Short mmCIF file of C-alpha atoms in Angstrom, two decimals:
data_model
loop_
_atom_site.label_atom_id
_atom_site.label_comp_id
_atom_site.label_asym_id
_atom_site.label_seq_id
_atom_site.Cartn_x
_atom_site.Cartn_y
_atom_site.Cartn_z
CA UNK A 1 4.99 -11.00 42.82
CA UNK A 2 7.75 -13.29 44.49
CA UNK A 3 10.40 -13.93 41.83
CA UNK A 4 11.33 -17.79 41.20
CA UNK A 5 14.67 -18.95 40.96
CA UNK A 6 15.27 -22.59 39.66
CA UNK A 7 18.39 -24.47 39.17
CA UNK A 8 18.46 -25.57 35.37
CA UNK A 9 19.76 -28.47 34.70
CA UNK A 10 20.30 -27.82 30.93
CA UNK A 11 22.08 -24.54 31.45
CA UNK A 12 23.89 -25.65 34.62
CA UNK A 13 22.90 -22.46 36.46
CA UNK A 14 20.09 -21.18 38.69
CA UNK A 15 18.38 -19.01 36.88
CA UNK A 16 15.29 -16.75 37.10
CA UNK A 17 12.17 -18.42 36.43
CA UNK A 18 9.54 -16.68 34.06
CA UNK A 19 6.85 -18.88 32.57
CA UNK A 20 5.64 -19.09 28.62
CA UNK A 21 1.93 -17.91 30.26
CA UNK A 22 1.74 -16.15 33.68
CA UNK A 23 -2.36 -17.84 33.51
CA UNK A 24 -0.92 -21.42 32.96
CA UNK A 25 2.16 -22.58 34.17
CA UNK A 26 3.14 -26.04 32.95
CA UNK A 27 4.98 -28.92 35.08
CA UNK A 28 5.48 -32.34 34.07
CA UNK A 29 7.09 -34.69 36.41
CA UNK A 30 7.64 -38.59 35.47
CA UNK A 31 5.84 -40.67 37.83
CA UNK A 32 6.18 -43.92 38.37
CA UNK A 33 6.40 -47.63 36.49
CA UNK A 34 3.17 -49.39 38.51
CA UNK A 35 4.58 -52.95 39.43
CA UNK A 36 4.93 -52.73 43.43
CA UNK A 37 4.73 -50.45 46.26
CA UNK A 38 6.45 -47.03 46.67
CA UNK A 39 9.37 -46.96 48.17
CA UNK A 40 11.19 -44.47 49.96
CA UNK A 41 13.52 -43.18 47.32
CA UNK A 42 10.14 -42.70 45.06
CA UNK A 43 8.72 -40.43 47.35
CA UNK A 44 11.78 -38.16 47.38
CA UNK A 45 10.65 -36.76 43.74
CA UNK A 46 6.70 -36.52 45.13
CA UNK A 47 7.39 -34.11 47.96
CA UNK A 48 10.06 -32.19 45.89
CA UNK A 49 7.58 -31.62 42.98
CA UNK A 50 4.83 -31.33 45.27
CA UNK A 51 6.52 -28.25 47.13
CA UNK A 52 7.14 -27.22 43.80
CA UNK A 53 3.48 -27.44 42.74
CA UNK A 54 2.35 -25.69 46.01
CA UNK A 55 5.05 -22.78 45.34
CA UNK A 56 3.81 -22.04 41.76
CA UNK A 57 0.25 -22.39 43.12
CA UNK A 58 1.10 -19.78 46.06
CA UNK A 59 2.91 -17.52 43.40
CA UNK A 60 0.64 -17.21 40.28
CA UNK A 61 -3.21 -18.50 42.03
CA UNK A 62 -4.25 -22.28 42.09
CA UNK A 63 -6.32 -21.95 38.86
CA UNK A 64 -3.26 -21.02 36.59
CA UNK A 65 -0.59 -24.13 37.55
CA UNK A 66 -1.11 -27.35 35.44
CA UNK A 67 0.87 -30.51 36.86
CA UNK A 68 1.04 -33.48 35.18
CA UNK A 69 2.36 -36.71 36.38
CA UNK A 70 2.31 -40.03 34.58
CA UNK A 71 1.72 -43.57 34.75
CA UNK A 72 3.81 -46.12 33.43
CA UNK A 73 1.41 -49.17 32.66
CA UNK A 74 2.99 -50.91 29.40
CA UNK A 75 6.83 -52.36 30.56
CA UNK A 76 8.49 -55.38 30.67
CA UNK A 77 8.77 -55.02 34.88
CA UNK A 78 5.06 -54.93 34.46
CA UNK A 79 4.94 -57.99 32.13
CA UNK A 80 7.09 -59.93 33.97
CA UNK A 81 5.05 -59.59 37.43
CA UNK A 82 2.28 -60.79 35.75
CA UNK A 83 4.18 -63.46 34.47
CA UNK A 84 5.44 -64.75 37.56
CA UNK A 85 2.20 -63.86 39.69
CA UNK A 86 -0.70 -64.97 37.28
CA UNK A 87 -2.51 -61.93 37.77
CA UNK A 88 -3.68 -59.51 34.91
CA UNK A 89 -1.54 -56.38 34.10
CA UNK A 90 -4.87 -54.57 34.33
CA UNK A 91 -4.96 -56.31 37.71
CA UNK A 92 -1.55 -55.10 39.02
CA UNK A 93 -1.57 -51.62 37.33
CA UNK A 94 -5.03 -50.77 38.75
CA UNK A 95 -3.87 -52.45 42.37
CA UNK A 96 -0.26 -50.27 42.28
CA UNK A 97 -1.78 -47.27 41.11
CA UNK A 98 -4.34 -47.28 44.09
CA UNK A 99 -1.66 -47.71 46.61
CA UNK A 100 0.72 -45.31 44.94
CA UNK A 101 -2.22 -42.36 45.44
CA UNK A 102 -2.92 -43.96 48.69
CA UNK A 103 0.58 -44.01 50.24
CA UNK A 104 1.58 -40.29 48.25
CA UNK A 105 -1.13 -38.74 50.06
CA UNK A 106 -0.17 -40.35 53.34
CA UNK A 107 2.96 -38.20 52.84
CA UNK A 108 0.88 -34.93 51.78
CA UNK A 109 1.09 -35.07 48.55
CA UNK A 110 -1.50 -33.12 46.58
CA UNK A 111 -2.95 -34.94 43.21
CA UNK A 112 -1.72 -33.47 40.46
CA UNK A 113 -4.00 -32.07 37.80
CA UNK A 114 -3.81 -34.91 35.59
CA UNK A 115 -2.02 -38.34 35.94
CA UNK A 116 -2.27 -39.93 32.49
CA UNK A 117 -1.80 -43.72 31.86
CA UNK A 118 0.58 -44.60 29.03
CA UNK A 119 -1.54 -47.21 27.60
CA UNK A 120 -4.24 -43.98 27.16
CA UNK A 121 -1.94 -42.49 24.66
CA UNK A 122 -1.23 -45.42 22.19
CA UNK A 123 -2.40 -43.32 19.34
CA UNK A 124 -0.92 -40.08 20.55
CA UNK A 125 2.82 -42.12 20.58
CA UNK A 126 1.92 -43.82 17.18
CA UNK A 127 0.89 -40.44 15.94
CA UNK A 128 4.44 -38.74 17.15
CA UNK A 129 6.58 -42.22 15.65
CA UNK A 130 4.86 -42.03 12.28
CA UNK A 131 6.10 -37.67 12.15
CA UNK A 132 9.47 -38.51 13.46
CA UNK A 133 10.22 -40.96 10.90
CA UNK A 134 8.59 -38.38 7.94
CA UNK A 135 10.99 -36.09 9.36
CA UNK A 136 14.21 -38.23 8.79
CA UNK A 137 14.35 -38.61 12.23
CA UNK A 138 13.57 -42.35 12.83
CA UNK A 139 13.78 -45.70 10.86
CA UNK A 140 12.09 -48.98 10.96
CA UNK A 141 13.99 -51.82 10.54
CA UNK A 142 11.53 -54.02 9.18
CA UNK A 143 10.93 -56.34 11.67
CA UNK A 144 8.60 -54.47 13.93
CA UNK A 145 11.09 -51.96 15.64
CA UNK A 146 10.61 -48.94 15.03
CA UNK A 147 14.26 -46.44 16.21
CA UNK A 148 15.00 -42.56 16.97
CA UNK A 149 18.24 -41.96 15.39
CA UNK A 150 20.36 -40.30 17.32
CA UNK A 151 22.73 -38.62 14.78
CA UNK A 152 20.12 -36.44 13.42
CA UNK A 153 19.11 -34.54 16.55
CA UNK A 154 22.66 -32.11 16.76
CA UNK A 155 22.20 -31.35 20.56
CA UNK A 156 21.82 -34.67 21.44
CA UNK A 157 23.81 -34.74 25.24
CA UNK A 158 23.57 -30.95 26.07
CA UNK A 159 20.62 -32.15 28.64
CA UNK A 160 23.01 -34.31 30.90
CA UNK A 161 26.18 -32.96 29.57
CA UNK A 162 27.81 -36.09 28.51
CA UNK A 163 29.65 -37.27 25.52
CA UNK A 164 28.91 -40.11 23.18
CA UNK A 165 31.75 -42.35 24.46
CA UNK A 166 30.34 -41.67 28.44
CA UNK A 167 26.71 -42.36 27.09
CA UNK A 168 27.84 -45.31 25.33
CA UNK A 169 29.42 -46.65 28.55
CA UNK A 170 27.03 -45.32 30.86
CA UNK A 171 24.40 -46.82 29.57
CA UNK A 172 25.39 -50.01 28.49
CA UNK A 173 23.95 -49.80 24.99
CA UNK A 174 23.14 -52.58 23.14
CA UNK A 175 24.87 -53.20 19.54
CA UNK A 176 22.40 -54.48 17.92
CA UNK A 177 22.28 -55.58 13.79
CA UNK A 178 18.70 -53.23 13.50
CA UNK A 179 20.78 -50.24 14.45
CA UNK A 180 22.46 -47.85 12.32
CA UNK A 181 24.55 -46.23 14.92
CA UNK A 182 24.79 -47.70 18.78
CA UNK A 183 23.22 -44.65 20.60
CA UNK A 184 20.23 -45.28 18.17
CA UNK A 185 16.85 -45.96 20.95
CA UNK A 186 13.58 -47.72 20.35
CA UNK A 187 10.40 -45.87 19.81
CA UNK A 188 8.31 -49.03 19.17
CA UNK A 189 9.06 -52.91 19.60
CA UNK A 190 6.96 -55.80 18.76
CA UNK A 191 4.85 -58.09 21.28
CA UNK A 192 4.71 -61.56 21.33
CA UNK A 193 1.05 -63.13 21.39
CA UNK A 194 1.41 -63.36 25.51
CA UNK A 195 2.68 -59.29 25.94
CA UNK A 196 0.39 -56.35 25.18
CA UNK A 197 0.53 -54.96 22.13
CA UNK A 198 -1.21 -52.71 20.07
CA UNK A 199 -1.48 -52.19 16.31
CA UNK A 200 0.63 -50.49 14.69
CA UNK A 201 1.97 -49.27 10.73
CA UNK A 202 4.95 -51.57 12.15
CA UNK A 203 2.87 -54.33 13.17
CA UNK A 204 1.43 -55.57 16.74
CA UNK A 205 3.86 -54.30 19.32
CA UNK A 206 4.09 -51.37 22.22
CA UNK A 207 5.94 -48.42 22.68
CA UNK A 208 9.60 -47.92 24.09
CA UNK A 209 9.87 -46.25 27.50
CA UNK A 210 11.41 -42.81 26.40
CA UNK A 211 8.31 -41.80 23.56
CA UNK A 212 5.48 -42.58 26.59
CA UNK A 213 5.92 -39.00 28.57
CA UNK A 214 6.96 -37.57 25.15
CA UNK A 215 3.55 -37.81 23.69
CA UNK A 216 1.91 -37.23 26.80
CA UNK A 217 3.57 -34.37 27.45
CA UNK A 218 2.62 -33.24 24.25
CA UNK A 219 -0.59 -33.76 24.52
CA UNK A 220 -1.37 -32.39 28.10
CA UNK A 221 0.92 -29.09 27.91
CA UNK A 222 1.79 -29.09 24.35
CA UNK A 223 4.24 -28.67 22.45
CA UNK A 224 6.62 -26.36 24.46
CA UNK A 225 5.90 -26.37 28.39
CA UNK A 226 7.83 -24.75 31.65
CA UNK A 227 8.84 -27.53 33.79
CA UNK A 228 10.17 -30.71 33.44
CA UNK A 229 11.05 -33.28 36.70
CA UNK A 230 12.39 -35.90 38.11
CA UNK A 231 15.04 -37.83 39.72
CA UNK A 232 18.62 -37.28 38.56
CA UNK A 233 18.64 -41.28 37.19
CA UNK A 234 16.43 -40.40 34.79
CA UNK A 235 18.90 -37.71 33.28
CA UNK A 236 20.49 -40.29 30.43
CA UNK A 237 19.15 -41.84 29.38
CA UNK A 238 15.09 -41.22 29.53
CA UNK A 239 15.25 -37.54 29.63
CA UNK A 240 17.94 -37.18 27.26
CA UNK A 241 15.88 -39.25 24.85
CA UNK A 242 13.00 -37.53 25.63
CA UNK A 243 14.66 -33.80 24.70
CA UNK A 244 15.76 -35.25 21.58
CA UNK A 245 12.35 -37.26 20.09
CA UNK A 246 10.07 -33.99 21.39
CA UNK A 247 12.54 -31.40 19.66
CA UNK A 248 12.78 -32.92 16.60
CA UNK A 249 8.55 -33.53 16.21
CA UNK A 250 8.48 -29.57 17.40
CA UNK A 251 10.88 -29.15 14.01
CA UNK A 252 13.69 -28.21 16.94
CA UNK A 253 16.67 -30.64 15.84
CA UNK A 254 19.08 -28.36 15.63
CA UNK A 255 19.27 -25.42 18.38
CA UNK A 256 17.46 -27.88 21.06
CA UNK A 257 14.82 -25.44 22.56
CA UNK A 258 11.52 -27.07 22.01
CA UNK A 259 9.93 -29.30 24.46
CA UNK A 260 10.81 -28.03 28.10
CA UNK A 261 12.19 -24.43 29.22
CA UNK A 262 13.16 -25.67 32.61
CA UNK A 263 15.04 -29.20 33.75
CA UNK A 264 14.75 -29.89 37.52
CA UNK A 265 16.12 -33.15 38.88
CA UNK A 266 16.67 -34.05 42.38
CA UNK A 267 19.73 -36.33 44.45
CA UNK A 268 18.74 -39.59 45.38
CA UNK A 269 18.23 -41.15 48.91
CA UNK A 270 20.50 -43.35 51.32
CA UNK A 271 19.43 -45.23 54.19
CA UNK A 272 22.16 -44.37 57.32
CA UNK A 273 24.21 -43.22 55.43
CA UNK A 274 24.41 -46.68 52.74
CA UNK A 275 22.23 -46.88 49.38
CA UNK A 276 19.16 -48.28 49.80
CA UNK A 277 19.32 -52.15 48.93
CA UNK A 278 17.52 -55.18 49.85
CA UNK A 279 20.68 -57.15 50.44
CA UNK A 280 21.61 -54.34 53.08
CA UNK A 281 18.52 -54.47 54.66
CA UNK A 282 17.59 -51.33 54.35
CA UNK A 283 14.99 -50.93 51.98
CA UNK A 284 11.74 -49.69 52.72
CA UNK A 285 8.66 -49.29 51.12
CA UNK A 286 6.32 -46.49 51.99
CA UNK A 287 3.74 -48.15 53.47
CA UNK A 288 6.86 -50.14 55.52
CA UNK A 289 7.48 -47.45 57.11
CA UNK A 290 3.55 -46.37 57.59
CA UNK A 291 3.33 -49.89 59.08
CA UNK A 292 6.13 -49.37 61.37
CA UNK A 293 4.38 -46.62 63.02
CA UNK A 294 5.77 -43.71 61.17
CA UNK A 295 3.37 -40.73 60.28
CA UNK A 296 3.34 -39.16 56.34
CA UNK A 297 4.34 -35.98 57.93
CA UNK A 298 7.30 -36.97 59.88
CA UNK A 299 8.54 -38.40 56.37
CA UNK A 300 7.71 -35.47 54.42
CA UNK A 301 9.35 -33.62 56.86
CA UNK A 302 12.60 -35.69 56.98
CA UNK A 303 12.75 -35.66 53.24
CA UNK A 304 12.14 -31.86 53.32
CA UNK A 305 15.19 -31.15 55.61
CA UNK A 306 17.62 -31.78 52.25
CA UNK A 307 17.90 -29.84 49.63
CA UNK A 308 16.66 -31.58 46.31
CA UNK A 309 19.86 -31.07 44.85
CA UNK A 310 22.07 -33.00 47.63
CA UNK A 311 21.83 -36.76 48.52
CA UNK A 312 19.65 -36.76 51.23
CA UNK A 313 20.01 -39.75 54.11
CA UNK A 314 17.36 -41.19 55.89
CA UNK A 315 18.34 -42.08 59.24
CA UNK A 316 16.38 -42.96 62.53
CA UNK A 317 17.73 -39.58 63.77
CA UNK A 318 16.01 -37.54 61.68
CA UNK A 319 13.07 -39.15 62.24
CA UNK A 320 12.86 -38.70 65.66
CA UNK A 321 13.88 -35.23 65.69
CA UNK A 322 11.66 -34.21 63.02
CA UNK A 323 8.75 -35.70 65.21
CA UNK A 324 9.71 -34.16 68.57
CA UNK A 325 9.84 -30.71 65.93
CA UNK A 326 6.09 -31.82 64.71
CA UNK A 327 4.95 -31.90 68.24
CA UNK A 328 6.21 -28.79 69.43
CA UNK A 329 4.42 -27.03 66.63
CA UNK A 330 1.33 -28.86 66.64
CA UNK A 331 1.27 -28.06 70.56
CA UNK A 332 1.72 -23.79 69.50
CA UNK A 333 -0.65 -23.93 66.63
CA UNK A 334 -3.37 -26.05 68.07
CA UNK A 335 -6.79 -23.79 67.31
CA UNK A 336 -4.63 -21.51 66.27
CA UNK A 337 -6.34 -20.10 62.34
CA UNK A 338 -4.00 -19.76 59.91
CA UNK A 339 -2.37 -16.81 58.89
CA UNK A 340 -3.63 -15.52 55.59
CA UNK A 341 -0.57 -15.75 54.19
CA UNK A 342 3.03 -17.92 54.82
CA UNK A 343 5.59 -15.97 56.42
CA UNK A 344 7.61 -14.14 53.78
CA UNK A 345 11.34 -15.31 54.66
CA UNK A 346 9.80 -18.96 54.08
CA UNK A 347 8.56 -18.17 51.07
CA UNK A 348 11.61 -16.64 49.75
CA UNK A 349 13.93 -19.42 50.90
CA UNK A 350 11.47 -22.03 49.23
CA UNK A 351 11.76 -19.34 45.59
CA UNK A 352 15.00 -19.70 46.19
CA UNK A 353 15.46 -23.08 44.05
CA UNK A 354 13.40 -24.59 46.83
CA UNK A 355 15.51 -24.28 49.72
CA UNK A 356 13.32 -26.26 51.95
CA UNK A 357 16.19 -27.00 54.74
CA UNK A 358 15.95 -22.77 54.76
CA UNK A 359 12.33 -22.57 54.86
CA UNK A 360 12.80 -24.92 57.92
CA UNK A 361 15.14 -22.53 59.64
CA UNK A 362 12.44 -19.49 59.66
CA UNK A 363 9.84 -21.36 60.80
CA UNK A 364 11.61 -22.82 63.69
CA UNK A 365 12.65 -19.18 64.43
CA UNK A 366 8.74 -18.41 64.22
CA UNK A 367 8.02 -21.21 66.68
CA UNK A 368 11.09 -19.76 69.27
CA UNK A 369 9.07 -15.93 68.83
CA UNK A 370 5.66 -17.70 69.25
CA UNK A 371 4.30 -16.54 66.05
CA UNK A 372 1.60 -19.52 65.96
CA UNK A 373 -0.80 -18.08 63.23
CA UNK A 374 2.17 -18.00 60.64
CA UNK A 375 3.88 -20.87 61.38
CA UNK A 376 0.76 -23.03 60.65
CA UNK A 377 0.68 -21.13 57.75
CA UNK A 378 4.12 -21.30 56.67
CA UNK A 379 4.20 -25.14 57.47
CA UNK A 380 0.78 -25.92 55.84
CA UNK A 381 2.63 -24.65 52.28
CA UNK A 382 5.21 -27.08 52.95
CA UNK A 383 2.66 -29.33 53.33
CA UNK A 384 2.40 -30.14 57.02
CA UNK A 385 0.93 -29.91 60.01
CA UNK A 386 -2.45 -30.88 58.13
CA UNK A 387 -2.04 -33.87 60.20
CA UNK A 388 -4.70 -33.81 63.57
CA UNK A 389 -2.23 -33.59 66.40
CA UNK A 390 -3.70 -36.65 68.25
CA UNK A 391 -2.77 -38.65 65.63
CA UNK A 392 0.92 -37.25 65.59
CA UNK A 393 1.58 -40.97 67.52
CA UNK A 394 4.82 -41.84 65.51
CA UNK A 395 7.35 -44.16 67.20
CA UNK A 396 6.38 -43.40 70.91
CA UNK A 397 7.84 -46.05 72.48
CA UNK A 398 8.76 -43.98 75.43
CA UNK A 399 6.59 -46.00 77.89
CA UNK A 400 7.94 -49.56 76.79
CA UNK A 401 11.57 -48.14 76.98
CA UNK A 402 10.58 -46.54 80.63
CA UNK A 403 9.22 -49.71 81.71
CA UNK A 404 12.35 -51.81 81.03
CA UNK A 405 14.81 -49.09 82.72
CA UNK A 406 12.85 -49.53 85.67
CA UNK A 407 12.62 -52.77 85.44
CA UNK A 408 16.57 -52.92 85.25
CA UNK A 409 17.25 -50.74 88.11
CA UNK A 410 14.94 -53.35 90.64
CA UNK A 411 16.62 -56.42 88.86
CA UNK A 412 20.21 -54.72 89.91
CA UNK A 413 19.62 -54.58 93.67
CA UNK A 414 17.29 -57.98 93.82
CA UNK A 415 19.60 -59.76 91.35
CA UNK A 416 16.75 -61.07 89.26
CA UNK A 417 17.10 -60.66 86.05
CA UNK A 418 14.19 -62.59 84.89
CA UNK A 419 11.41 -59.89 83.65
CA UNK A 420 14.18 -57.81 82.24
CA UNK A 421 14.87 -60.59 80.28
CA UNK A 422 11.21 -61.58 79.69
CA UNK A 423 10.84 -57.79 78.29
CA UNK A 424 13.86 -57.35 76.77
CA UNK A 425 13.22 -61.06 74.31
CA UNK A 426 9.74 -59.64 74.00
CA UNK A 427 11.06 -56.08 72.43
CA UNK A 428 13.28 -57.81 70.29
CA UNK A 429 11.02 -60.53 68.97
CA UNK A 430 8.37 -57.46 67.51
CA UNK A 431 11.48 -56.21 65.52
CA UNK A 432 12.95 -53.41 67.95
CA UNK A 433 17.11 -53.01 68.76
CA UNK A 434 17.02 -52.93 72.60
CA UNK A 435 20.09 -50.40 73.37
CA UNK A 436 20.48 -50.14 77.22
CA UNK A 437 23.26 -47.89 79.16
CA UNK A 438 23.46 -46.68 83.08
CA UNK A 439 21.02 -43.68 82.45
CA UNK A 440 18.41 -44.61 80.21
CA UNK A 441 16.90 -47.46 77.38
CA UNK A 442 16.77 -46.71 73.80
CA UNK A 443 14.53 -48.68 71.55
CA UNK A 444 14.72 -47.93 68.17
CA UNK A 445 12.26 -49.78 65.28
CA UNK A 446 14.04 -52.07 62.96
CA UNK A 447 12.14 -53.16 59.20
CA UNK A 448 10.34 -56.15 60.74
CA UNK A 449 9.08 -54.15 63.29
CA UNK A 450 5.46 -54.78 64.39
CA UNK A 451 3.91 -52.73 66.48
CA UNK A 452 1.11 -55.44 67.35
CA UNK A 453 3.58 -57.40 69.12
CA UNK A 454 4.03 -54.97 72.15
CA UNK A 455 0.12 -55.22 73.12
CA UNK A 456 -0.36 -57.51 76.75
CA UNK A 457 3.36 -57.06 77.30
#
């Protein structure tokens, strides 16, 4: 059997992975707050835990890997849309959700086995409050909050290896009269009669963030699990918190090992080379970029080319290049079955705390020795080429950019530079940077880009 290694965030070291039960391996992952569309830095976490999935699936049998991801459906983000747009939270959560699945799976994504809603595990967080506060491990104040205190869990920073004075700072914590110490976190707040809210030993109110994939993890994989994921933002303060409410329910508060065995979390994503920001104008949603004329499987691919643990950058590049690699392939495996298994030097570079960027590497050197059957193989565990090659159409704007080049070169001996400028008003008016030198024209997409606009030109 192909032997797992995993870089542990809790231990700081990459370490050799060997689950609680070989028959069910355990993998929670947090998923996502459901206000608006996907973007680009969200899906980062998808295809890393996704490879992840399909690695433990290809390594112990699909029938003995359980993956959970959840929903977020109760936050003030949530609230707040509604608020402003009219609309029911029910409304939004069940419209967000729908594109979420819809856009993940444009990008390969396999469901996971169960994707829980936090509003479906009221009682189980009520439940998990009520035991942490028997345990002298959380207080109410009286008023309707309900707070984990911090002081009696004794590992309390070992997950992202900070001290109290960092955590403090880096998190900005509120000093607030219902605490007893300033690191203290809510488990429960109250609603006013236009939030949801739920009833509760405290009174009407709703959970805090943090005990949501506590109690659903709980539930789902129990107690003590294998895996737990997500992005490295979510270190301190959710997963901290998280460590610290689920050990001390599991009777855990002092030597820290309940709850998960394993911490992965990946790097997040820039945007050439700059974080991703709306004021930069360059943030994109999923479905932007689906829009724009970019196929799932040149994004997976592009995300796939980092490691999880580095920053990865998004550029228009990478894109391209990771296309012209998609076509290549698709053209060698083409009615090509299969392989009944993924080449093994993939495989082992993905074990190896998924080195995807290596995996990569051997299957372009299976593509140089022609070794079609594998390569589909190999790829289709990464999740690609599942995508019908005649539909591998991303970004060809090769005949527009043809057309204006020749266009140029008449214009330069007639001295008529009218359709050139006709064209090149046209190509910039459906969102595309028109970049022209002596040998060729480049057209690249920018985010207004609309494809529709090209059509009669």
């Amino acid at each position: 059997m192909t032997t797992i290694k995993l870089h542990n965030t809790k231990t700081r070291s990459k370490e050799v992975f060997v689950p609680i039960d070989i028959k069910n391996v355990r993998m929670y992952v947090c998923g996502p707050t459901v206000y608006d569309r996907a973007h680009l830095g969200n899906a980062r976490p998808v295809v890393v835990f996704d490879t992840l999935f399909r690695l433990l699936r290809h390594v112990y049998g699909p029938d003995h890997v359980t993956y959970v991801r959840n929903f977020t459906d109760v936050d003030d983000k949530i609230n707040a849309r509604a608020a402003q747009s009219g609309r029911s939270i029910e409304d939004i959560t069940d419209e967000t959700i729908s594109w979420y699945l819809q856009d993940m799976g444009e990008i390969g994504a396999l469901e996971p086995n169960a994707m829980p809603r936090a509003t479906q595990y009221i009682a189980q967080m009520v439940t998990m409050i009520k035991d942490l506060i028997a345990k002298g491990h959380a207080y109410a104040d009286g008023a309707g909050h309900v707070l984990f205190a911090v002081k009696s869990y004794a590992q309390y920073g070992a997950l992202s290896g900070r001290s109290v004075d960092d955590m403090i700072a880096g998190a900005r914590v509120e000093v607030a009269d219902n605490k007893r110490d300033p690191m203290d976190f809510v488990l429960w707040k109250p609603s006013t009669s236009d939030q949801p809210g739920w009833d509760s030993p405290w009174g009407r109110g709703r959970p805090g963030w943090h005990i949501e994939c506590s109690a659903m993890a709980k539930d789902l994989l129990g107690d003590q699990f294998d895996i737990h994921g997500g992005g490295n933002d979510l270190m301190f303060p959710h997963h901290e918190n998280e460590l610290a409410q689920s050990c001390c329910a599991s009777d855990h508060s002092e030597d820290g090992e309940g709850f998960a065995n394993v911490w992965l979390h990946n790097e997040m994503l820039q945007v050439e080379g700059k974080k991703m920001s709306k004021s930069l104008g360059n943030f994109f949603t999923v479905r932007d970029l689906l829009d724009q004329g970019y196929r799932g499987e040149v994004m997976r691919m592009v995300l796939l080319s980092t490691h999880y643990r580095k920053p990865m950058d998004w550029t228009q590049v990478k894109a391209r290049d990771c296309e012209a690699t998609l076509r290549k392939w698709w053209a060698l495996t083409e009615g090509v079955e299969p392989s009944v298994n993924a080449a093994a030097a993939v495989v082992d570079a993905l074990a190896d705390d998924l080195n995807t960027a290596g995996a990569i590497a051997e299957m372009h050197k299976l593509a140089s020795s022609g070794e079609a059957a594998q390569l589909k193989a190999s790829a289709q565990l990464l999740g690609l080429l599942n995508t019908p090659v005649e539909e591998m159409a991303c970004l060809d704007l090769s005949s527009y950019a043809n057309r204006l080049f020749e266009v140029r070169q008449i214009a330069m001996q007639s001295k008529d530079f009218s359709e050139v400028d006709r064209l090149k008003t046209a190509y910039i008016d459906a969102g595309l940077e028109v970049r022209i030198s002596k040998t060729e024209v480049e057209l690249v997409p920018t985010p207004d880009f609309d494809v529709s606009k090209l059509e009669g030109l």
